[in-house]
PDB file of C-alpha atoms in Angstrom:
ATOM      1  CA  MET A 110      -9.037  18.172   2.747  1.00 55.00           C
ATOM      2  CA  SER A 111      -8.249  21.849   2.997  1.00 64.00           C
ATOM      3  CA  TYR A 112      -7.067  22.769  -0.461  1.00 83.00           C
ATOM      4  CA  GLU A 113      -8.651  24.663  -3.314  1.00 91.00           C
ATOM      5  CA  ILE A 114      -7.901  23.876  -6.946  1.00 96.00           C
ATOM      6  CA  LEU A 115      -6.945  27.180  -8.540  1.00 97.00           C
ATOM      7  CA  PRO A 116      -8.031  27.992 -12.094  1.00 96.00           C
ATOM      8  CA  PRO A 117      -5.445  27.995 -14.881  1.00 97.00           C
ATOM      9  CA  ALA A 118      -3.937  31.169 -16.224  1.00 97.00           C
ATOM     10  CA  ARG A 119      -3.384  29.454 -19.542  1.00 97.00           C
ATOM     11  CA  GLU A 120      -3.910  26.133 -21.280  1.00 98.00           C
ATOM     12  CA  GLY A 121      -2.519  24.971 -24.582  1.00 98.00           C
ATOM     13  CA  ARG A 122      -1.074  22.207 -26.708  1.00 98.00           C
ATOM     14  CA  VAL A 123       2.367  21.684 -28.166  1.00 98.00           C
ATOM     15  CA  PRO A 124       3.079  19.399 -31.156  1.00 98.00           C
ATOM     16  CA  PHE A 125       5.061  16.302 -30.245  1.00 98.00           C
ATOM     17  CA  SER A 126       5.766  13.023 -32.050  1.00 97.00           C
ATOM     18  CA  GLU A 127       2.503  11.681 -33.479  1.00 93.00           C
ATOM     19  CA  GLY A 128       0.241  14.156 -31.671  1.00 98.00           C
ATOM     20  CA  GLN A 129       0.067  17.002 -29.180  1.00 98.00           C
ATOM     21  CA  THR A 130       0.904  17.419 -25.498  1.00 98.00           C
ATOM     22  CA  TRP A 131      -1.670  19.372 -23.486  1.00 98.00           C
ATOM     23  CA  TYR A 132      -0.500  21.643 -20.680  1.00 98.00           C
ATOM     24  CA  ARG A 133      -1.998  23.843 -17.970  1.00 98.00           C
ATOM     25  CA  ILE A 134      -0.236  26.798 -16.330  1.00 98.00           C
ATOM     26  CA  THR A 135      -1.376  28.136 -12.970  1.00 98.00           C
ATOM     27  CA  GLY A 136       0.130  31.460 -11.938  1.00 97.00           C
ATOM     28  CA  ASN A 137       2.431  33.785 -13.840  1.00 96.00           C
ATOM     29  CA  LEU A 138       5.445  32.391 -15.698  1.00 96.00           C
ATOM     30  CA  GLU A 139       6.793  35.941 -15.947  1.00 94.00           C
ATOM     31  CA  SER A 140       6.857  36.438 -12.161  1.00 94.00           C
ATOM     32  CA  GLY A 141      10.550  35.669 -11.818  1.00 94.00           C
ATOM     33  CA  VAL A 142       9.834  32.747  -9.475  1.00 96.00           C
ATOM     34  CA  THR A 143      11.212  29.425 -10.699  1.00 97.00           C
ATOM     35  CA  PRO A 144       8.218  27.373 -11.928  1.00 98.00           C
ATOM     36  CA  LEU A 145       7.331  23.897 -10.713  1.00 98.00           C
ATOM     37  CA  VAL A 146       6.759  21.348 -13.469  1.00 98.00           C
ATOM     38  CA  VAL A 147       4.586  18.414 -12.391  1.00 98.00           C
ATOM     39  CA  ALA A 148       4.883  14.957 -13.997  1.00 98.00           C
ATOM     40  CA  HIS A 149       1.957  12.635 -13.281  1.00 98.00           C
ATOM     41  CA  GLY A 150       1.936   8.915 -12.702  1.00 97.00           C
ATOM     42  CA  GLY A 151       0.589   5.871 -14.450  1.00 95.00           C
ATOM     43  CA  PRO A 152       2.068   5.613 -16.946  1.00 97.00           C
ATOM     44  CA  GLY A 153      -1.222   6.598 -18.512  1.00 95.00           C
ATOM     45  CA  ALA A 154      -2.890   8.497 -15.677  1.00 97.00           C
ATOM     46  CA  THR A 155      -3.629  12.228 -16.001  1.00 97.00           C
ATOM     47  CA  HIS A 156      -2.687  15.516 -14.370  1.00 98.00           C
ATOM     48  CA  GLN A 157      -6.046  15.666 -12.564  1.00 98.00           C
ATOM     49  CA  TYR A 158      -5.135  13.899  -9.329  1.00 98.00           C
ATOM     50  CA  LEU A 159      -2.269  16.353  -8.830  1.00 98.00           C
ATOM     51  CA  LEU A 160      -4.367  19.506  -9.198  1.00 98.00           C
ATOM     52  CA  SER A 161      -4.065  20.093  -5.451  1.00 97.00           C
ATOM     53  CA  LEU A 162      -0.556  21.285  -6.316  1.00 98.00           C
ATOM     54  CA  THR A 163      -2.018  24.454  -7.818  1.00 98.00           C
ATOM     55  CA  ALA A 164      -1.723  25.590  -4.185  1.00 97.00           C
ATOM     56  CA  PHE A 165       1.892  26.482  -4.955  1.00 97.00           C
ATOM     57  CA  ALA A 166       0.593  29.230  -7.248  1.00 97.00           C
ATOM     58  CA  ASP A 167      -1.608  30.823  -4.561  1.00 94.00           C
ATOM     59  CA  PRO A 168      -0.858  34.583  -4.764  1.00 91.00           C
ATOM     60  CA  ASP A 169      -1.347  34.795  -0.995  1.00 90.00           C
ATOM     61  CA  GLY A 170       1.085  31.921  -0.447  1.00 87.00           C
ATOM     62  CA  PRO A 171       4.084  30.654  -2.419  1.00 90.00           C
ATOM     63  CA  ALA A 172       2.987  32.408  -5.662  1.00 95.00           C
ATOM     64  CA  ARG A 173       5.013  29.852  -7.624  1.00 97.00           C
ATOM     65  CA  PRO A 174       3.939  29.129 -11.232  1.00 98.00           C
ATOM     66  CA  VAL A 175       2.872  25.512 -11.670  1.00 98.00           C
ATOM     67  CA  ILE A 176       2.917  23.620 -14.967  1.00 98.00           C
ATOM     68  CA  HIS A 177       0.783  20.494 -15.221  1.00 98.00           C
ATOM     69  CA  TYR A 178       0.640  18.446 -18.392  1.00 98.00           C
ATOM     70  CA  ASP A 179      -0.917  15.245 -19.672  1.00 98.00           C
ATOM     71  CA  GLN A 180       1.592  12.847 -21.147  1.00 98.00           C
ATOM     72  CA  LEU A 181       0.988  11.642 -24.670  1.00 98.00           C
ATOM     73  CA  GLY A 182      -1.613   8.894 -24.870  1.00 97.00           C
ATOM     74  CA  CYS A 183      -3.834  10.085 -22.035  1.00 96.00           C
ATOM     75  CA  GLY A 184      -5.992  12.869 -20.644  1.00 97.00           C
ATOM     76  CA  ASN A 185      -6.262  15.957 -22.833  1.00 97.00           C
ATOM     77  CA  SER A 186      -3.236  15.011 -24.940  1.00 98.00           C
ATOM     78  CA  THR A 187      -3.476  12.993 -28.137  1.00 98.00           C
ATOM     79  CA  HIS A 188      -4.596   9.402 -27.633  1.00 97.00           C
ATOM     80  CA  LEU A 189      -2.965   6.808 -29.838  1.00 96.00           C
ATOM     81  CA  PRO A 190      -4.763   3.539 -29.039  1.00 94.00           C
ATOM     82  CA  GLY A 191      -3.573   1.955 -32.257  1.00 94.00           C
ATOM     83  CA  ALA A 192       0.126   2.603 -31.698  1.00 96.00           C
ATOM     84  CA  ASP A 193       2.430  -0.398 -31.627  1.00 97.00           C
ATOM     85  CA  PRO A 194       3.288  -1.317 -28.014  1.00 97.00           C
ATOM     86  CA  SER A 195       6.959  -0.619 -28.783  1.00 97.00           C
ATOM     87  CA  TYR A 196       6.061   3.064 -29.287  1.00 98.00           C
ATOM     88  CA  TRP A 197       5.488   3.595 -25.549  1.00 98.00           C
ATOM     89  CA  THR A 198       8.949   3.937 -24.011  1.00 98.00           C
ATOM     90  CA  VAL A 199      10.716   5.866 -21.277  1.00 98.00           C
ATOM     91  CA  ASP A 200      12.687   7.692 -23.962  1.00 98.00           C
ATOM     92  CA  LEU A 201       9.449   8.855 -25.610  1.00 98.00           C
ATOM     93  CA  PHE A 202       8.257  10.499 -22.411  1.00 98.00           C
ATOM     94  CA  LEU A 203      11.687  11.995 -21.694  1.00 98.00           C
ATOM     95  CA  ALA A 204      11.669  13.596 -25.139  1.00 98.00           C
ATOM     96  CA  GLU A 205       8.125  14.851 -24.520  1.00 98.00           C
ATOM     97  CA  LEU A 206       9.176  16.539 -21.284  1.00 98.00           C
ATOM     98  CA  ASP A 207      12.157  18.194 -22.976  1.00 98.00           C
ATOM     99  CA  ASN A 208       9.901  19.362 -25.804  1.00 98.00           C
ATOM    100  CA  LEU A 209       7.422  20.905 -23.360  1.00 98.00           C
ATOM    101  CA  LEU A 210      10.127  22.696 -21.357  1.00 98.00           C
ATOM    102  CA  GLY A 211      11.516  24.199 -24.535  1.00 98.00           C
ATOM    103  CA  HIS A 212       8.127  25.229 -25.883  1.00 98.00           C
ATOM    104  CA  LEU A 213       7.200  27.024 -22.662  1.00 98.00           C
ATOM    105  CA  GLY A 214      10.572  28.731 -22.443  1.00 97.00           C
ATOM    106  CA  VAL A 215      11.455  27.363 -19.008  1.00 98.00           C
ATOM    107  CA  ALA A 216      14.200  24.887 -19.952  1.00 98.00           C
ATOM    108  CA  ASP A 217      16.857  27.137 -18.405  1.00 98.00           C
ATOM    109  CA  ASP A 218      15.199  27.450 -14.976  1.00 98.00           C
ATOM    110  CA  TYR A 219      12.674  25.003 -13.498  1.00 98.00           C
ATOM    111  CA  HIS A 220      11.966  22.670 -10.604  1.00 98.00           C
ATOM    112  CA  LEU A 221      10.524  19.217 -11.331  1.00 98.00           C
ATOM    113  CA  LEU A 222       8.136  17.183  -9.190  1.00 99.00           C
ATOM    114  CA  GLY A 223       7.333  13.668 -10.350  1.00 98.00           C
ATOM    115  CA  GLN A 224       4.757  11.502  -8.605  1.00 98.00           C
ATOM    116  CA  SER A 225       4.826   7.680  -8.833  1.00 98.00           C
ATOM    117  CA  TRP A 226       5.721   6.878 -12.479  1.00 98.00           C
ATOM    118  CA  GLY A 227       6.267  10.640 -12.841  1.00 98.00           C
ATOM    119  CA  GLY A 228       9.028  10.360 -10.222  1.00 98.00           C
ATOM    120  CA  MET A 229      10.630   7.517 -12.171  1.00 98.00           C
ATOM    121  CA  LEU A 230      10.518   9.712 -15.253  1.00 98.00           C
ATOM    122  CA  ALA A 231      11.893  12.663 -13.276  1.00 98.00           C
ATOM    123  CA  ALA A 232      14.819  10.567 -12.031  1.00 98.00           C
ATOM    124  CA  GLU A 233      15.573   9.457 -15.590  1.00 98.00           C
ATOM    125  CA  HIS A 234      15.481  13.134 -16.605  1.00 98.00           C
ATOM    126  CA  ALA A 235      17.780  14.188 -13.764  1.00 98.00           C
ATOM    127  CA  VAL A 236      20.474  11.558 -14.357  1.00 98.00           C
ATOM    128  CA  ARG A 237      21.050  13.260 -17.714  1.00 98.00           C
ATOM    129  CA  ARG A 238      21.983  16.433 -15.789  1.00 98.00           C
ATOM    130  CA  PRO A 239      19.860  18.975 -17.675  1.00 98.00           C
ATOM    131  CA  ALA A 240      21.358  22.436 -17.150  1.00 95.00           C
ATOM    132  CA  GLY A 241      18.090  24.173 -16.220  1.00 98.00           C
ATOM    133  CA  LEU A 242      16.910  21.759 -13.529  1.00 98.00           C
ATOM    134  CA  LYS A 243      17.332  23.440 -10.145  1.00 98.00           C
ATOM    135  CA  ARG A 244      15.637  21.109  -7.660  1.00 98.00           C
ATOM    136  CA  LEU A 245      13.941  17.726  -7.899  1.00 98.00           C
ATOM    137  CA  VAL A 246      11.081  16.179  -5.901  1.00 98.00           C
ATOM    138  CA  ILE A 247      10.607  12.415  -6.272  1.00 98.00           C
ATOM    139  CA  SER A 248       7.233  11.653  -4.720  1.00 98.00           C
ATOM    140  CA  ASN A 249       5.999   8.115  -3.950  1.00 98.00           C
ATOM    141  CA  SER A 250       8.158   6.489  -6.605  1.00 98.00           C
ATOM    142  CA  PRO A 251      10.117   3.265  -6.849  1.00 98.00           C
ATOM    143  CA  ALA A 252      13.727   3.294  -7.994  1.00 98.00           C
ATOM    144  CA  SER A 253      13.274  -0.253  -9.290  1.00 98.00           C
ATOM    145  CA  MET A 254      10.188  -2.072 -10.538  1.00 97.00           C
ATOM    146  CA  PRO A 255      11.444  -5.475  -9.361  1.00 97.00           C
ATOM    147  CA  LEU A 256      11.705  -3.946  -5.863  1.00 97.00           C
ATOM    148  CA  TRP A 257       8.206  -2.454  -6.299  1.00 97.00           C
ATOM    149  CA  SER A 258       6.807  -5.881  -7.183  1.00 95.00           C
ATOM    150  CA  GLU A 259       8.585  -7.409  -4.192  1.00 95.00           C
ATOM    151  CA  ALA A 260       6.985  -4.829  -1.903  1.00 96.00           C
ATOM    152  CA  ALA A 261       3.559  -5.315  -3.508  1.00 94.00           C
ATOM    153  CA  ALA A 262       3.690  -9.044  -2.812  1.00 93.00           C
ATOM    154  CA  GLY A 263       4.159  -8.329   0.881  1.00 95.00           C
ATOM    155  CA  LEU A 264       1.284  -5.841   0.970  1.00 96.00           C
ATOM    156  CA  ARG A 265      -0.986  -8.270  -0.844  1.00 94.00           C
ATOM    157  CA  ALA A 266      -0.205 -10.997   1.659  1.00 93.00           C
ATOM    158  CA  ASP A 267      -1.473  -8.707   4.444  1.00 95.00           C
ATOM    159  CA  LEU A 268      -4.843  -8.018   2.810  1.00 95.00           C
ATOM    160  CA  PRO A 269      -8.008  -9.465   4.433  1.00 94.00           C
ATOM    161  CA  PRO A 270      -8.500 -13.209   3.975  1.00 94.00           C
ATOM    162  CA  GLY A 271      -9.457 -14.215   0.465  1.00 93.00           C
ATOM    163  CA  VAL A 272      -8.630 -10.924  -1.270  1.00 94.00           C
ATOM    164  CA  ASP A 273      -5.222 -11.917  -2.610  1.00 93.00           C
ATOM    165  CA  THR A 274      -6.596 -15.326  -3.602  1.00 94.00           C
ATOM    166  CA  THR A 275      -9.283 -13.601  -5.681  1.00 95.00           C
ATOM    167  CA  LEU A 276      -6.682 -11.374  -7.295  1.00 94.00           C
ATOM    168  CA  ARG A 277      -4.451 -14.299  -8.195  1.00 94.00           C
ATOM    169  CA  ILE A 278      -7.288 -16.372  -9.635  1.00 95.00           C
ATOM    170  CA  HIS A 279      -8.126 -13.618 -12.092  1.00 95.00           C
ATOM    171  CA  GLU A 280      -4.502 -12.768 -12.850  1.00 91.00           C
ATOM    172  CA  ASP A 281      -3.776 -16.399 -13.674  1.00 92.00           C
ATOM    173  CA  ALA A 282      -6.945 -16.635 -15.786  1.00 95.00           C
ATOM    174  CA  ARG A 283      -6.258 -13.246 -17.422  1.00 92.00           C
ATOM    175  CA  THR A 284      -9.700 -12.035 -16.402  1.00 94.00           C
ATOM    176  CA  THR A 285      -8.487  -8.887 -14.664  1.00 92.00           C
ATOM    177  CA  ASP A 286     -11.285  -6.921 -16.353  1.00 91.00           C
ATOM    178  CA  SER A 287     -13.879  -8.698 -14.200  1.00 92.00           C
ATOM    179  CA  PRO A 288     -15.941  -6.859 -11.552  1.00 93.00           C
ATOM    180  CA  GLU A 289     -14.686  -9.336  -8.931  1.00 94.00           C
ATOM    181  CA  TYR A 290     -11.074  -8.393  -9.645  1.00 93.00           C
ATOM    182  CA  ALA A 291     -11.959  -4.689  -9.520  1.00 91.00           C
ATOM    183  CA  ALA A 292     -13.617  -5.121  -6.118  1.00 94.00           C
ATOM    184  CA  ALA A 293     -10.598  -6.944  -4.698  1.00 94.00           C
ATOM    185  CA  MET A 294      -8.267  -4.381  -6.253  1.00 92.00           C
ATOM    186  CA  LYS A 295     -10.172  -1.592  -4.468  1.00 95.00           C
ATOM    187  CA  VAL A 296      -9.366  -3.141  -1.090  1.00 96.00           C
ATOM    188  CA  PHE A 297      -5.667  -2.700  -1.868  1.00 95.00           C
ATOM    189  CA  TYR A 298      -6.144   0.794  -3.312  1.00 96.00           C
ATOM    190  CA  ASP A 299      -8.091   2.049  -0.289  1.00 96.00           C
ATOM    191  CA  ARG A 300      -5.220   0.961   1.946  1.00 96.00           C
ATOM    192  CA  HIS A 301      -2.161   1.789  -0.112  1.00 97.00           C
ATOM    193  CA  VAL A 302      -3.047   4.223  -2.918  1.00 97.00           C
ATOM    194  CA  CYS A 303      -5.472   6.785  -1.455  1.00 97.00           C
ATOM    195  CA  ARG A 304      -6.808   6.552   2.080  1.00 97.00           C
ATOM    196  CA  VAL A 305      -9.273   9.405   1.527  1.00 97.00           C
ATOM    197  CA  VAL A 306     -12.414   7.393   0.813  1.00 96.00           C
ATOM    198  CA  PRO A 307     -14.427   8.185  -1.190  1.00 96.00           C
ATOM    199  CA  ASN A 308     -11.597   9.522  -3.325  1.00 96.00           C
ATOM    200  CA  PRO A 309     -11.556  13.277  -4.043  1.00 96.00           C
ATOM    201  CA  PRO A 310     -13.264  14.063  -7.387  1.00 96.00           C
ATOM    202  CA  GLU A 311     -10.001  14.840  -9.192  1.00 96.00           C
ATOM    203  CA  VAL A 312      -8.489  11.530  -8.039  1.00 97.00           C
ATOM    204  CA  ALA A 313     -11.584   9.609  -9.108  1.00 96.00           C
ATOM    205  CA  ALA A 314     -11.438  11.388 -12.476  1.00 96.00           C
ATOM    206  CA  ALA A 315      -7.841  10.273 -13.032  1.00 96.00           C
ATOM    207  CA  PHE A 316      -8.729   6.641 -12.253  1.00 94.00           C
ATOM    208  CA  ALA A 317     -11.736   6.892 -14.593  1.00 94.00           C
ATOM    209  CA  SER A 318      -9.474   8.215 -17.322  1.00 95.00           C
ATOM    210  CA  ILE A 319      -7.212   5.158 -17.072  1.00 93.00           C
ATOM    211  CA  GLU A 320     -10.234   2.866 -17.177  1.00 91.00           C
ATOM    212  CA  LYS A 321     -11.582   4.635 -20.256  1.00 93.00           C
ATOM    213  CA  ASN A 322      -8.270   4.551 -22.106  1.00 94.00           C
ATOM    214  CA  PRO A 323      -5.875   1.982 -20.598  1.00 94.00           C
ATOM    215  CA  THR A 324      -3.532   1.741 -23.601  1.00 96.00           C
ATOM    216  CA  VAL A 325      -0.393   3.209 -22.015  1.00 97.00           C
ATOM    217  CA  TYR A 326      -1.070   1.845 -18.518  1.00 96.00           C
ATOM    218  CA  HIS A 327      -1.634  -1.721 -19.670  1.00 95.00           C
ATOM    219  CA  THR A 328       1.291  -1.626 -22.109  1.00 97.00           C
ATOM    220  CA  MET A 329       3.908  -0.262 -19.721  1.00 97.00           C
ATOM    221  CA  ASN A 330       2.570  -1.298 -16.308  1.00 95.00           C
ATOM    222  CA  GLY A 331      -0.196  -3.902 -16.356  1.00 92.00           C
ATOM    223  CA  PRO A 332      -3.802  -4.294 -15.213  1.00 91.00           C
ATOM    224  CA  SER A 333      -3.228  -2.946 -11.689  1.00 89.00           C
ATOM    225  CA  GLU A 334      -0.716  -1.206  -9.452  1.00 89.00           C
ATOM    226  CA  PHE A 335       0.500  -4.495  -7.996  1.00 88.00           C
ATOM    227  CA  HIS A 336       0.478  -6.816 -11.032  1.00 88.00           C
ATOM    228  CA  VAL A 337       3.270  -5.357 -13.160  1.00 92.00           C
ATOM    229  CA  VAL A 338       3.565  -7.381 -16.348  1.00 94.00           C
ATOM    230  CA  GLY A 339       4.143  -4.557 -18.853  1.00 96.00           C
ATOM    231  CA  SER A 340       7.317  -3.236 -20.452  1.00 97.00           C
ATOM    232  CA  LEU A 341       8.429  -1.489 -17.221  1.00 97.00           C
ATOM    233  CA  ARG A 342       8.528  -4.707 -15.216  1.00 97.00           C
ATOM    234  CA  SER A 343      12.345  -4.865 -15.201  1.00 97.00           C
ATOM    235  CA  TRP A 344      13.001  -1.085 -15.160  1.00 98.00           C
ATOM    236  CA  SER A 345      15.531   0.303 -12.676  1.00 98.00           C
ATOM    237  CA  VAL A 346      17.426   3.568 -12.252  1.00 98.00           C
ATOM    238  CA  VAL A 347      19.341   2.430  -9.162  1.00 98.00           C
ATOM    239  CA  ASP A 348      22.769   2.144 -10.754  1.00 98.00           C
ATOM    240  CA  ARG A 349      22.534   5.652 -12.257  1.00 98.00           C
ATOM    241  CA  LEU A 350      21.265   7.602  -9.242  1.00 98.00           C
ATOM    242  CA  PRO A 351      24.700   8.905  -8.131  1.00 98.00           C
ATOM    243  CA  ARG A 352      24.785  10.963 -11.348  1.00 98.00           C
ATOM    244  CA  ILE A 353      22.038  13.288 -10.074  1.00 98.00           C
ATOM    245  CA  ASP A 354      23.705  16.548  -9.112  1.00 97.00           C
ATOM    246  CA  VAL A 355      20.837  18.788  -7.922  1.00 98.00           C
ATOM    247  CA  PRO A 356      19.181  18.927  -4.477  1.00 98.00           C
ATOM    248  CA  VAL A 357      16.580  16.160  -4.156  1.00 98.00           C
ATOM    249  CA  LEU A 358      13.597  15.692  -1.858  1.00 98.00           C
ATOM    250  CA  VAL A 359      12.230  12.129  -1.678  1.00 98.00           C
ATOM    251  CA  ILE A 360       8.660  11.676  -0.392  1.00 98.00           C
ATOM    252  CA  SER A 361       6.722   8.577   0.614  1.00 98.00           C
ATOM    253  CA  GLY A 362       3.782   7.668   2.833  1.00 98.00           C
ATOM    254  CA  ALA A 363       3.763   5.365   5.832  1.00 98.00           C
ATOM    255  CA  TYR A 364       1.056   3.220   4.146  1.00 98.00           C
ATOM    256  CA  ASP A 365       2.411   3.751   0.638  1.00 98.00           C
ATOM    257  CA  GLU A 366       2.456   1.042  -1.999  1.00 97.00           C
ATOM    258  CA  ALA A 367       5.886   2.547  -2.689  1.00 98.00           C
ATOM    259  CA  GLN A 368       7.378   0.779   0.313  1.00 97.00           C
ATOM    260  CA  PRO A 369      10.749   1.735   1.850  1.00 98.00           C
ATOM    261  CA  VAL A 370      12.580  -1.094   0.060  1.00 97.00           C
ATOM    262  CA  CYS A 371      11.913   0.498  -3.333  1.00 97.00           C
ATOM    263  CA  VAL A 372      12.222   4.155  -2.237  1.00 98.00           C
ATOM    264  CA  ALA A 373      15.417   3.853  -0.179  1.00 98.00           C
ATOM    265  CA  PRO A 374      17.830   3.796  -3.161  1.00 98.00           C
ATOM    266  CA  TYR A 375      16.906   7.393  -3.956  1.00 98.00           C
ATOM    267  CA  ALA A 376      17.782   8.544  -0.444  1.00 98.00           C
ATOM    268  CA  GLU A 377      20.872   6.368  -0.155  1.00 98.00           C
ATOM    269  CA  LEU A 378      22.465   6.874  -3.567  1.00 98.00           C
ATOM    270  CA  ILE A 379      21.630  10.458  -4.563  1.00 98.00           C
ATOM    271  CA  PRO A 380      24.219  12.716  -2.915  1.00 97.00           C
ATOM    272  CA  GLY A 381      22.616  14.807  -0.166  1.00 97.00           C
ATOM    273  CA  ALA A 382      19.064  13.608  -0.800  1.00 98.00           C
ATOM    274  CA  ARG A 383      16.484  14.159   1.946  1.00 97.00           C
ATOM    275  CA  TRP A 384      13.681  11.611   2.604  1.00 98.00           C
ATOM    276  CA  GLU A 385      10.397  12.773   4.141  1.00 98.00           C
ATOM    277  CA  VAL A 386       7.779  10.217   5.251  1.00 98.00           C
ATOM    278  CA  PHE A 387       4.151  11.312   5.609  1.00 98.00           C
ATOM    279  CA  GLU A 388       2.837   9.307   8.538  1.00 98.00           C
ATOM    280  CA  LYS A 389      -0.897   9.616   7.731  1.00 98.00           C
ATOM    281  CA  SER A 390      -0.612   8.964   4.010  1.00 98.00           C
ATOM    282  CA  SER A 391      -0.352   6.193   1.494  1.00 98.00           C
ATOM    283  CA  HIS A 392       0.482   6.885  -2.163  1.00 98.00           C
ATOM    284  CA  LEU A 393      -1.131  10.334  -2.504  1.00 98.00           C
ATOM    285  CA  PRO A 394       0.022  12.566   0.371  1.00 98.00           C
ATOM    286  CA  ASN A 395      -0.781  15.574  -1.800  1.00 98.00           C
ATOM    287  CA  VAL A 396      -4.473  14.878  -1.049  1.00 98.00           C
ATOM    288  CA  GLU A 397      -4.093  12.875   2.164  1.00 98.00           C
ATOM    289  CA  GLU A 398      -1.977  15.513   3.962  1.00 98.00           C
ATOM    290  CA  PRO A 399      -2.192  18.458   1.540  1.00 97.00           C
ATOM    291  CA  ASP A 400      -1.183  21.312   3.841  1.00 96.00           C
ATOM    292  CA  ARG A 401       1.925  19.559   5.102  1.00 97.00           C
ATOM    293  CA  TYR A 402       2.798  18.381   1.597  1.00 98.00           C
ATOM    294  CA  VAL A 403       2.782  21.914   0.186  1.00 97.00           C
ATOM    295  CA  ALA A 404       4.677  23.284   3.186  1.00 96.00           C
ATOM    296  CA  VAL A 405       7.413  20.628   3.019  1.00 97.00           C
ATOM    297  CA  VAL A 406       7.863  20.878  -0.746  1.00 98.00           C
ATOM    298  CA  GLU A 407       7.820  24.682  -0.863  1.00 97.00           C
ATOM    299  CA  SER A 408      10.352  24.914   1.977  1.00 96.00           C
ATOM    300  CA  PHE A 409      12.618  22.598  -0.018  1.00 97.00           C
ATOM    301  CA  LEU A 410      12.137  24.551  -3.262  1.00 97.00           C
ATOM    302  CA  ARG A 411      13.071  27.764  -1.467  1.00 94.00           C
ATOM    303  CA  GLY A 412      16.397  26.302  -0.452  1.00 90.00           C
ATOM    304  CA  GLY A 413      15.700  24.164   2.599  1.00 61.00           C
ATOM    305  CA  ARG A 414      17.118  20.673   2.958  1.00 58.00           C
TER     306      ARG A 414
END
């Protein structure tokens, strides 16, 4: 790794729904440079594993303001463990993003980068054609959860002997909270989620946050990245992708759990979209190939294709 996590210029909270959304701003929103808003994955992870993206705000580099936030239900935002499962919807998180953009005064001029679930959310945001969105980065995200599950089945089949069998035994028995399941799950994660092992501290912190408060993750996704049994299991944005009318950069890793079959619709159906594959990365090229990641994204945000 060769990145430094820059300190925030400002942190705060904005009222939303049944609680508050926490945000972190790195750099100067008054600089005149279009800010980059970062939507994290999960659903139910935290901003922490994307803190390498504060590099965009480096005054000796891009000097681009960066806005991280924790989505409702996780991280530094309000946790609602007692909420009815029906509360956690795509529309909720779309409304939260709109609320944050308005509160920070950037709704008329912003770039959006969504990673994993954040990219799914970003695509849903973009198909609505918000007037202030200038450029969109969809990083390591599926366009369809059925396609994601199809890809995951293939990756699981290629795991070392016995690993997938262990996973399936516990999934069938609904004992996915067992240490044995966690150990088998780690084999998959070390191959297809983050190949920097041990994980960087901010990545480990995000995983720990999900483990401590799995409400949103378990409700919308499931017990693991590859066993999707939550409310998102049939989600797809494929049929709506041609509506996106801003420049789009699609990113994936060569070892990514977001395999080409579930990423390709973004590149094929969004007019003019560019697809960049990071050959040394899996699901987190922002920490696996950080210098190249920042260079590729910043070039795109400055008008490159």
